Amino acid sequence: MMNYINKEEGTQLPLDSYNKEEGTQLPLDSYNKEKENEDEKKFEILNYLPKKHRKLYSWIFSIIVMLAVSIICHKVFIFEKATFVLEDTDSYSQFMQFFPFLQDAFAKGQPFWSFNYGLGGNIFGEFSYYYSTNPYFYLMLIPRIITAHHWYFHEALFSKMILSVLKEFLSMFFLYSLLKYEGRKNINSLVGAVVYGASLMFARYCVAFDYFTDPYPWVPLTILGFSIYKRTKKPFVLVLGAALTIGNNFYFGYMSYCLYFAYMIFFAIEAKGKNIKERIICAFKSVYKYILYAILSICMACIFLIPALYSFLNSDRFAQTFDIKMFFGNDFYKQLPERLFNNRDILAFPFIIIIVIYVFTKMTMISGETRRKTLFALFFFILYLFPHAHSFFNGLSYVTDRWMYIFIFSVAYALPNWLEEDERLKFTGFSFAIFGGALLTAMFASKAYRGAGNANDLDKIFVVLSIISVVSVAATNFFVKKYQYIMLRMILLICVATNLLVYDTNYLDTVGGIRIQDSAFQDLGIENYEEMAIFKELTPTADDFYRDIFVELTSQNAPLNYGYYGMSTFNSLISADVHKWMVRDFNILQKIVITSLFLNLDDRLFVETALGTKYKVCLKDADFNSYGYKLVKTSDNYDVYENQNIVGLDMWYDTQTSDDAFLNENFAERDAMLLQSAVVDKEITGIAKAFKNETTKLVEFDWSSAKYTNMEYKDGTITAKKDASMVIPLKNNYINDDGELIFYINIVPKNGQNIDLHVNGKIGNKASEDWTWTYPINDFTFKLSGETESLNMTINQGVYSVNKLDVNFNSYDNYEQEVRDRNKYNLENLYVNGGSIRGDINNTETGILALSIPYDKGWTLKVDGKKQEIIRVNRAFSGLVLDPGSHHIELSYISPGFKIGAFITISSLAICAGIYIYNKKIKNKKNGVKKY
């Protein structure tokens, strides 16, 4: 649809305006401009002001309203001193800790690699899902760099809250700007903007998953770019908005690009012609430039996008499969009114759907633009009703409503058009008010019957405000004087904003969270001063390398909090190699078996030593029993033990073992192998093969002599009732020897339920198989004391298949000698600073130098100044083959994809600059502009 500009009033009017008397659409040359201008003067807010100030005051008024809405939505954090984080959520266990950690890393010039994260990791790529490619993060990085001050959690969270206010304001501001650019009236545009930016979905995510709200501003900005391009053929805003969308977050970028593609189909594509061929050619010509600009915007974002996609595709996120049903359950559809209105608050008010019903009865009469917007919103509403659409927007993964900001936008974008079509066609009135009141009453009265819970005070507020809004819309067609129209539209705006803010603030008031107090994070063990002081002393300087184990850590991301080199993390894009090493290759016991998490090493001595553990920190006077550790420090609440057999950053191997041989060993044998032979995926010439492992010995047991309580074992099946337990005696012939027991069990619940397994005081837990984040593995391995004489097991009620169970003893007899062998040749003059590592070594024989650095293609190795291939060692770590001699080793790290991404981004920017300069010259030449 084409448009023309009313120069006097500064508004855009449709060319296909409707002639009510004739029942046909009029061309531009027969359009009654004077009557339209009179209508505009009658309805335009602030029209009584001097003409030259109307536009300015209109924008000032709107900005104040949108800013006020953003601030009020966050009032619990601004005025009531609540901290911008929820306890017992991912915002508390993950995101809160990522923000200051990444700020410090970037401020120190180490944006690519850190040993404070997991076992060491690619922080630029693997944190791209959260902040490392986030423009808002970089905005707050500026004051962090200027102040040169490490922000404590309350400071970092306050900065995130300020960003949230900004994002909500920008979401409304860009949509308001889009609607005004398309000629919508001031108050109507404000109503649409508030419906979008102040939706309850934004409030739900702003504090629980703050980066989920990142895409909100970019969507209206990009659609504004579409509108600007259609009118002026200037693509700058379109390309910028699309580039920010995909560069900010690849996950939500995918969702938003689905919206942009749908927008192109509904609003840009044309298929005119006499036959199919001509229509296809016409359709291609109408959209090919949009496709080219989409590609250009993606190229501009490649510096962020390629490293992010690399990390995503190399994470361990694809193990779980999901059975997506054709339809949701009956409760979903019965509770649809609450889902759309006063629960998730997607559409804000029933009057919207009522107007849509009336609009559909007038589809042949409404303007083409409104018709397209109506079908656009209807399209996303239909998608909302089917699980497969939710899965599609989530990358063909599990069903989630994270994409709903798209649906909200489509409705908010169309709402001002619906209101103005009503003004023009006057299809609402007394019947509209009656119908709306009846619908509201029916919704309210049937809530409990539909299984949506009992009506409460919020519902009453919702109903009252909704009835007022319905009446205000209907009354607009009866009271047409300027001040009457302004008053009625202001009532509508106030009702919409009040209803949304009531739900937003009520949600944020009741969901819980940490209140700002001096001792808040101290008491929670997240930013505990005593722990901070301990780990400050236990973090290696640049000339050393070792790792610590915080036995009693309250957060999987404690190494990020305290800056030590640890062995735990919780992050969605953990390297698949490292995650599988922990969960599959060595099956380290976790608190719960899920994706994206690993937590310490279950006291398995061989694994701890191989990873360079030097210190263990545990509660004071705890029953500490780790071989070879010595108490070296105590504080008010903690004891610090030092490993007397440490290997540091590197281990020297003179023998090799193949991957196949490794995979044929049990978990106890794999532990022992770490200190005996390098596991390699390709055989290395000149390196001897390993001797047979003599460290691991089988411990026998007899099911028939087990004692059962509320439990039965028969033919490999356990049937457990409530409070079920069993005791299995072990024929442990090694009680008097130094060593550890490794107990392994493969257990599968018959009905896919959760597993809550306790063995000798240790817990192995796995959620039900249909839980979204359950990791599909049924192996549990427990490290037990070498003196253990029986397995004391309890399990939750259910029926389980036990496919394998074994117990092995790993002797410590040769442990200290093996550590000395691994330290035969070590790096000297060591320097470790993030992704920059160097050292010297003098070896007199050929061997494999295994490094305690996770294998990653971003590492570059130089030996004596020449590039050398890094080999994969011990399934997930880096290594190099060294011939005899004195060598200087250098390693440097840049996130995979960053260099090529930067090249593509810079090239795209250069192309844009070239196109701009070329077009400028052509324009000047056409206009006869001479350059002096």
Short mmCIF file of C-alpha atoms in Angstrom, two decimals, residues 326-704:
data_model
loop_
_atom_site.label_atom_id
_atom_site.label_comp_id
_atom_site.label_asym_id
_atom_site.label_seq_id
_atom_site.Cartn_x
_atom_site.Cartn_y
_atom_site.Cartn_z
CA MET A 326 0.24 -31.97 17.65
CA PHE A 327 -1.89 -30.11 20.22
CA PHE A 328 -1.55 -28.84 23.76
CA GLY A 329 -3.63 -30.42 26.50
CA ASN A 330 -7.23 -29.37 27.04
CA ASP A 331 -6.26 -27.12 29.96
CA PHE A 332 -4.19 -24.94 27.65
CA TYR A 333 -7.16 -24.11 25.46
CA LYS A 334 -9.64 -23.85 28.34
CA GLN A 335 -7.32 -21.36 30.05
CA LEU A 336 -6.66 -19.38 26.87
CA PRO A 337 -8.34 -16.19 28.19
CA GLU A 338 -5.92 -16.09 31.13
CA ARG A 339 -2.97 -16.88 28.91
CA LEU A 340 -3.86 -14.03 26.59
CA PHE A 341 -5.03 -11.45 29.07
CA ASN A 342 -4.64 -11.51 32.82
CA ASN A 343 -2.06 -14.24 33.34
CA ARG A 344 0.79 -13.75 30.92
CA ASP A 345 -0.85 -10.56 29.78
CA ILE A 346 0.08 -10.90 26.15
CA LEU A 347 -2.76 -8.88 24.66
CA ALA A 348 -3.38 -6.58 27.64
CA PHE A 349 -7.19 -6.20 27.31
CA PRO A 350 -10.19 -8.07 25.91
CA PHE A 351 -11.17 -4.95 23.98
CA ILE A 352 -8.36 -5.82 21.56
CA ILE A 353 -9.85 -9.15 20.58
CA ILE A 354 -13.31 -7.59 20.44
CA ILE A 355 -12.07 -4.93 18.03
CA VAL A 356 -10.46 -7.67 15.96
CA ILE A 357 -13.80 -9.46 15.73
CA TYR A 358 -15.39 -6.26 14.42
CA VAL A 359 -12.45 -5.68 12.08
CA PHE A 360 -12.96 -9.10 10.54
CA THR A 361 -16.57 -8.25 9.80
CA LYS A 362 -15.30 -5.19 7.88
CA MET A 363 -12.33 -6.77 6.13
CA THR A 364 -13.49 -5.55 2.72
CA MET A 365 -13.83 -2.01 4.03
CA ILE A 366 -10.68 -1.47 6.06
CA SER A 367 -7.51 -0.14 4.52
CA GLY A 368 -4.98 -2.49 2.98
CA GLU A 369 -2.42 -1.63 5.64
CA THR A 370 -4.77 -2.51 8.47
CA ARG A 371 -5.81 -5.68 6.68
CA ARG A 372 -2.20 -6.78 6.43
CA LYS A 373 -1.48 -5.98 10.06
CA THR A 374 -4.59 -7.88 11.13
CA LEU A 375 -3.59 -10.98 9.18
CA PHE A 376 -0.04 -10.58 10.48
CA ALA A 377 -1.22 -10.69 14.10
CA LEU A 378 -3.67 -13.50 13.34
CA PHE A 379 -0.84 -15.55 11.84
CA PHE A 380 1.15 -15.46 15.08
CA PHE A 381 -1.97 -16.10 17.16
CA ILE A 382 -2.60 -19.29 15.18
CA LEU A 383 1.02 -20.34 15.67
CA TYR A 384 0.60 -19.74 19.40
CA LEU A 385 -2.05 -22.47 19.53
CA PHE A 386 0.22 -25.31 18.36
CA PRO A 387 3.20 -26.89 20.17
CA HIS A 388 5.19 -27.43 16.98
CA ALA A 389 5.29 -23.67 16.41
CA HIS A 390 6.73 -23.15 19.89
CA SER A 391 9.31 -25.84 19.14
CA PHE A 392 10.13 -24.28 15.74
CA PHE A 393 10.86 -20.88 17.27
CA ASN A 394 13.09 -22.65 19.80
CA GLY A 395 15.24 -24.11 17.03
CA LEU A 396 13.18 -27.32 16.69
CA SER A 397 13.89 -28.09 20.33
CA TYR A 398 11.59 -28.31 23.34
CA VAL A 399 8.36 -26.31 23.60
CA THR A 400 8.81 -22.85 25.15
CA ASP A 401 7.07 -19.49 24.99
CA ARG A 402 10.26 -17.40 24.85
CA TRP A 403 9.28 -16.27 21.35
CA MET A 404 6.08 -14.63 22.59
CA TYR A 405 7.53 -11.13 22.34
CA ILE A 406 7.00 -11.60 18.58
CA PHE A 407 3.29 -12.27 19.07
CA ILE A 408 3.00 -9.34 21.48
CA PHE A 409 4.68 -7.07 18.93
CA SER A 410 2.34 -8.14 16.11
CA VAL A 411 -0.70 -7.23 18.22
CA ALA A 412 0.75 -3.97 19.57
CA TYR A 413 1.79 -3.00 16.03
CA ALA A 414 -1.75 -3.50 14.69
CA LEU A 415 -3.63 -2.04 17.66
CA PRO A 416 -3.39 1.68 16.68
CA ASN A 417 -4.64 0.79 13.19
CA TRP A 418 -7.62 -1.01 14.65
CA LEU A 419 -8.46 1.93 16.84
CA GLU A 420 -8.23 4.37 13.95
CA GLU A 421 -10.27 2.17 11.63
CA ASP A 422 -12.91 2.22 14.32
CA GLU A 423 -12.77 6.02 14.35
CA ARG A 424 -13.13 6.09 10.57
CA LEU A 425 -15.75 3.40 10.09
CA LYS A 426 -17.41 3.75 13.52
CA PHE A 427 -18.13 0.05 13.83
CA THR A 428 -18.11 0.02 17.64
CA GLY A 429 -20.70 1.50 19.88
CA PHE A 430 -23.36 0.38 22.34
CA SER A 431 -23.24 -3.24 21.14
CA PHE A 432 -19.46 -3.22 21.52
CA ALA A 433 -19.76 -2.16 25.16
CA ILE A 434 -22.43 -4.78 25.86
CA PHE A 435 -20.48 -7.52 24.11
CA GLY A 436 -17.27 -6.54 25.89
CA GLY A 437 -18.93 -6.46 29.30
CA ALA A 438 -20.53 -9.85 28.70
CA LEU A 439 -17.23 -11.35 27.60
CA LEU A 440 -15.44 -9.99 30.64
CA THR A 441 -18.15 -11.27 32.97
CA ALA A 442 -18.02 -14.70 31.37
CA MET A 443 -14.24 -14.84 31.67
CA PHE A 444 -14.34 -13.80 35.30
CA ALA A 445 -17.18 -16.13 36.27
CA SER A 446 -15.80 -19.19 34.49
CA LYS A 447 -12.21 -18.92 35.71
CA ALA A 448 -12.46 -21.61 38.39
CA TYR A 449 -14.57 -23.86 36.13
CA ARG A 450 -11.90 -23.69 33.43
CA GLY A 451 -9.20 -24.73 35.89
CA ALA A 452 -7.47 -21.34 35.90
CA GLY A 453 -7.77 -20.85 39.66
CA ASN A 454 -10.09 -18.77 41.75
CA ALA A 455 -10.70 -15.12 40.94
CA ASN A 456 -8.71 -12.74 43.13
CA ASP A 457 -8.30 -9.01 43.71
CA LEU A 458 -6.09 -8.68 40.64
CA ASP A 459 -8.85 -10.15 38.52
CA LYS A 460 -11.29 -7.59 39.89
CA ILE A 461 -8.92 -4.77 39.01
CA PHE A 462 -8.50 -6.30 35.58
CA VAL A 463 -12.25 -6.51 34.99
CA VAL A 464 -12.94 -2.95 36.17
CA LEU A 465 -10.16 -1.43 34.08
CA SER A 466 -11.13 -3.55 31.09
CA ILE A 467 -14.77 -2.44 31.24
CA ILE A 468 -13.66 1.18 31.45
CA SER A 469 -11.38 0.67 28.45
CA VAL A 470 -14.16 -0.99 26.44
CA VAL A 471 -16.53 1.86 27.22
CA SER A 472 -13.90 4.48 26.35
CA VAL A 473 -13.34 2.88 22.95
CA ALA A 474 -17.06 2.69 22.26
CA ALA A 475 -17.69 6.25 23.48
CA THR A 476 -15.11 7.65 21.07
CA ASN A 477 -17.65 7.29 18.26
CA PHE A 478 -20.25 9.35 20.09
CA PHE A 479 -18.11 12.12 21.60
CA VAL A 480 -16.14 13.55 18.73
CA LYS A 481 -15.12 16.95 19.99
CA LYS A 482 -11.42 17.47 20.37
CA TYR A 483 -11.24 17.54 24.17
CA GLN A 484 -13.70 14.63 24.43
CA TYR A 485 -11.62 12.49 22.12
CA ILE A 486 -8.43 13.36 24.00
CA MET A 487 -10.04 12.58 27.34
CA LEU A 488 -11.39 9.21 26.17
CA ARG A 489 -8.10 8.19 24.62
CA MET A 490 -6.25 9.27 27.75
CA ILE A 491 -8.60 7.10 29.80
CA LEU A 492 -7.79 4.19 27.50
CA LEU A 493 -4.05 4.81 27.83
CA ILE A 494 -4.31 5.08 31.62
CA CYS A 495 -6.32 1.87 31.83
CA VAL A 496 -3.89 -0.05 29.64
CA ALA A 497 -0.81 1.23 31.49
CA THR A 498 -2.39 0.76 34.93
CA ASN A 499 -3.47 -2.79 34.24
CA LEU A 500 -0.08 -3.78 32.88
CA LEU A 501 1.81 -2.10 35.70
CA VAL A 502 -0.43 -3.65 38.35
CA TYR A 503 0.41 -7.09 37.01
CA ASP A 504 4.07 -6.25 36.49
CA THR A 505 4.65 -4.83 39.96
CA ASN A 506 2.56 -7.53 41.63
CA TYR A 507 4.61 -10.20 39.89
CA LEU A 508 7.93 -8.60 40.78
CA ASP A 509 6.76 -7.98 44.37
CA THR A 510 5.75 -11.59 44.93
CA VAL A 511 8.28 -13.70 43.06
CA GLY A 512 10.86 -13.26 45.79
CA GLY A 513 14.44 -12.18 45.66
CA ILE A 514 17.31 -10.89 47.72
CA ARG A 515 16.85 -7.58 49.49
CA ILE A 516 19.82 -5.27 49.49
CA GLN A 517 21.57 -5.59 52.83
CA ASP A 518 25.22 -5.38 53.77
CA SER A 519 25.24 -9.05 54.69
CA ALA A 520 22.94 -10.39 51.95
CA PHE A 521 25.55 -12.00 49.70
CA GLN A 522 27.88 -12.59 52.65
CA ASP A 523 25.31 -14.85 54.31
CA LEU A 524 24.45 -16.61 51.06
CA GLY A 525 28.03 -17.63 50.40
CA ILE A 526 28.09 -15.85 47.05
CA GLU A 527 30.32 -12.94 48.04
CA ASN A 528 31.50 -14.08 51.43
CA TYR A 529 34.39 -11.96 52.73
CA GLU A 530 36.12 -14.84 54.48
CA GLU A 531 35.92 -17.02 51.38
CA MET A 532 37.13 -14.15 49.20
CA ALA A 533 40.18 -13.69 51.42
CA ILE A 534 40.98 -17.41 51.38
CA PHE A 535 40.82 -17.79 47.61
CA LYS A 536 42.73 -14.59 47.00
CA GLU A 537 45.68 -16.37 48.61
CA LEU A 538 44.95 -19.63 46.76
CA THR A 539 44.85 -18.20 43.24
CA PRO A 540 48.10 -18.74 41.31
CA THR A 541 50.13 -15.82 40.06
CA ALA A 542 51.20 -15.59 36.42
CA ASP A 543 54.32 -17.69 37.06
CA ASP A 544 52.44 -20.69 38.47
CA PHE A 545 49.47 -22.93 37.72
CA TYR A 546 47.27 -25.06 39.91
CA ARG A 547 43.60 -25.59 40.67
CA ASP A 548 41.58 -25.49 43.88
CA ILE A 549 38.56 -27.47 45.01
CA PHE A 550 36.02 -25.67 47.18
CA VAL A 551 34.34 -28.67 48.78
CA GLU A 552 31.49 -26.72 50.36
CA LEU A 553 30.80 -24.29 47.54
CA THR A 554 27.24 -22.94 47.48
CA SER A 555 27.35 -22.08 43.79
CA GLN A 556 28.63 -24.04 40.83
CA ASN A 557 30.12 -20.77 39.58
CA ALA A 558 32.08 -20.05 42.75
CA PRO A 559 35.36 -19.85 40.75
CA LEU A 560 33.88 -16.90 38.88
CA ASN A 561 32.93 -15.23 42.17
CA TYR A 562 36.28 -15.64 43.88
CA GLY A 563 38.64 -15.71 40.91
CA TYR A 564 40.37 -19.03 41.64
CA TYR A 565 41.10 -21.80 39.14
CA GLY A 566 38.34 -24.26 39.96
CA MET A 567 36.56 -27.31 38.58
CA SER A 568 32.89 -26.42 38.49
CA THR A 569 30.57 -24.37 36.35
CA PHE A 570 26.97 -23.90 35.28
CA ASN A 571 26.63 -22.46 31.77
CA SER A 572 24.50 -23.41 28.77
CA LEU A 573 27.32 -23.49 26.22
CA ILE A 574 29.99 -25.52 28.04
CA SER A 575 32.38 -27.15 25.58
CA ALA A 576 31.05 -30.57 24.62
CA ASP A 577 34.51 -32.11 25.08
CA VAL A 578 34.80 -30.93 28.67
CA HIS A 579 31.20 -31.72 29.58
CA LYS A 580 31.39 -35.23 28.12
CA TRP A 581 34.75 -35.76 29.83
CA MET A 582 33.12 -35.07 33.17
CA VAL A 583 29.78 -36.80 32.65
CA ARG A 584 30.50 -39.62 30.20
CA ASP A 585 34.23 -40.38 29.99
CA PHE A 586 34.78 -40.35 33.77
CA ASN A 587 31.18 -40.16 34.99
CA ILE A 588 32.04 -37.80 37.86
CA LEU A 589 29.21 -37.82 40.40
CA GLN A 590 27.04 -34.67 40.15
CA LYS A 591 24.39 -33.33 42.47
CA ILE A 592 21.96 -33.76 39.58
CA VAL A 593 22.52 -35.16 36.11
CA ILE A 594 21.64 -32.31 33.74
CA THR A 595 23.13 -30.56 30.75
CA SER A 596 25.39 -27.55 31.17
CA LEU A 597 26.75 -28.33 34.63
CA PHE A 598 29.60 -30.07 36.40
CA LEU A 599 30.61 -29.80 40.03
CA ASN A 600 34.05 -30.80 41.34
CA LEU A 601 35.49 -34.31 41.18
CA ASP A 602 33.86 -36.37 43.95
CA ASP A 603 37.25 -36.70 45.77
CA ARG A 604 38.62 -39.07 43.09
CA LEU A 605 42.34 -38.71 43.79
CA PHE A 606 43.75 -39.71 40.42
CA VAL A 607 41.46 -37.29 38.57
CA GLU A 608 42.14 -34.47 41.04
CA THR A 609 45.88 -34.90 40.69
CA ALA A 610 45.85 -35.13 36.89
CA LEU A 611 43.94 -31.83 36.73
CA GLY A 612 46.50 -30.04 38.89
CA THR A 613 44.64 -29.80 42.21
CA LYS A 614 46.79 -28.17 44.87
CA TYR A 615 44.36 -27.01 47.55
CA LYS A 616 41.08 -28.22 48.98
CA VAL A 617 38.94 -25.89 51.08
CA CYS A 618 36.38 -27.51 53.38
CA LEU A 619 34.38 -26.62 56.46
CA LYS A 620 36.40 -26.33 59.64
CA ASP A 621 36.82 -29.58 61.55
CA ALA A 622 35.01 -31.55 58.81
CA ASP A 623 35.73 -35.26 58.46
CA PHE A 624 38.45 -34.78 55.85
CA ASN A 625 39.98 -37.96 54.45
CA SER A 626 41.96 -37.32 51.26
CA TYR A 627 45.21 -39.20 50.77
CA GLY A 628 48.34 -37.06 50.46
CA TYR A 629 46.78 -33.78 51.63
CA LYS A 630 48.16 -31.76 54.54
CA LEU A 631 46.41 -29.10 56.63
CA VAL A 632 48.17 -25.78 55.92
CA LYS A 633 45.72 -23.06 56.92
CA THR A 634 42.63 -22.49 59.04
CA SER A 635 40.20 -19.60 59.33
CA ASP A 636 37.06 -18.98 61.34
CA ASN A 637 34.97 -21.42 59.32
CA TYR A 638 37.29 -23.25 56.92
CA ASP A 639 40.31 -25.52 56.77
CA VAL A 640 42.68 -25.50 53.80
CA TYR A 641 44.51 -28.68 52.80
CA GLU A 642 47.43 -28.84 50.36
CA ASN A 643 48.12 -31.72 48.00
CA GLN A 644 51.68 -32.97 48.47
CA ASN A 645 51.66 -34.63 45.04
CA ILE A 646 50.86 -31.93 42.49
CA VAL A 647 51.55 -31.99 38.75
CA GLY A 648 50.62 -28.39 37.84
CA LEU A 649 49.97 -27.32 34.25
CA ASP A 650 51.75 -30.18 32.50
CA MET A 651 52.39 -33.92 32.65
CA TRP A 652 55.07 -35.80 30.73
CA TYR A 653 54.16 -39.15 29.16
CA ASP A 654 56.50 -41.61 27.49
CA THR A 655 53.71 -44.08 26.61
CA GLN A 656 50.44 -43.81 24.75
CA THR A 657 47.03 -45.51 24.83
CA SER A 658 44.44 -45.42 22.07
CA ASP A 659 40.95 -44.03 22.48
CA ASP A 660 39.48 -47.46 21.78
CA ALA A 661 41.52 -49.03 24.56
CA PHE A 662 40.45 -46.25 26.91
CA LEU A 663 36.75 -46.77 26.14
CA ASN A 664 37.05 -50.50 26.85
CA GLU A 665 38.16 -49.79 30.42
CA ASN A 666 35.85 -49.24 33.38
CA PHE A 667 35.74 -45.89 35.19
CA ALA A 668 38.18 -46.96 37.91
CA GLU A 669 40.72 -48.06 35.29
CA ARG A 670 40.27 -44.78 33.41
CA ASP A 671 41.07 -42.87 36.60
CA ALA A 672 44.30 -44.79 37.07
CA MET A 673 45.24 -44.39 33.40
CA LEU A 674 45.43 -40.60 33.77
CA LEU A 675 48.69 -40.91 35.73
CA GLN A 676 50.10 -43.73 33.62
CA SER A 677 49.70 -43.13 29.90
CA ALA A 678 48.53 -40.44 27.47
CA VAL A 679 45.26 -41.29 25.75
CA VAL A 680 45.45 -40.19 22.09
CA ASP A 681 42.99 -40.44 19.21
CA LYS A 682 45.75 -41.07 16.67
CA GLU A 683 48.81 -43.24 17.21
CA ILE A 684 52.02 -41.23 17.50
CA THR A 685 55.15 -42.63 15.89
CA GLY A 686 58.07 -43.11 18.24
CA ILE A 687 56.01 -43.32 21.47
CA ALA A 688 55.71 -46.72 23.18
CA LYS A 689 52.34 -48.26 24.00
CA ALA A 690 51.28 -48.45 27.63
CA PHE A 691 51.73 -51.49 29.85
CA LYS A 692 48.76 -53.24 31.43
CA ASN A 693 47.17 -51.38 34.34
CA GLU A 694 47.98 -53.04 37.66
CA THR A 695 46.43 -50.35 39.87
CA THR A 696 42.77 -51.38 39.61
CA LYS A 697 41.46 -54.54 41.27
CA LEU A 698 37.94 -55.97 41.25
CA VAL A 699 35.98 -56.14 44.50
CA GLU A 700 33.42 -58.93 44.61
CA PHE A 701 29.96 -58.85 46.17
CA ASP A 702 26.96 -61.18 46.37
CA TRP A 703 23.39 -60.04 45.72
CA SER A 704 22.07 -63.10 47.53
#
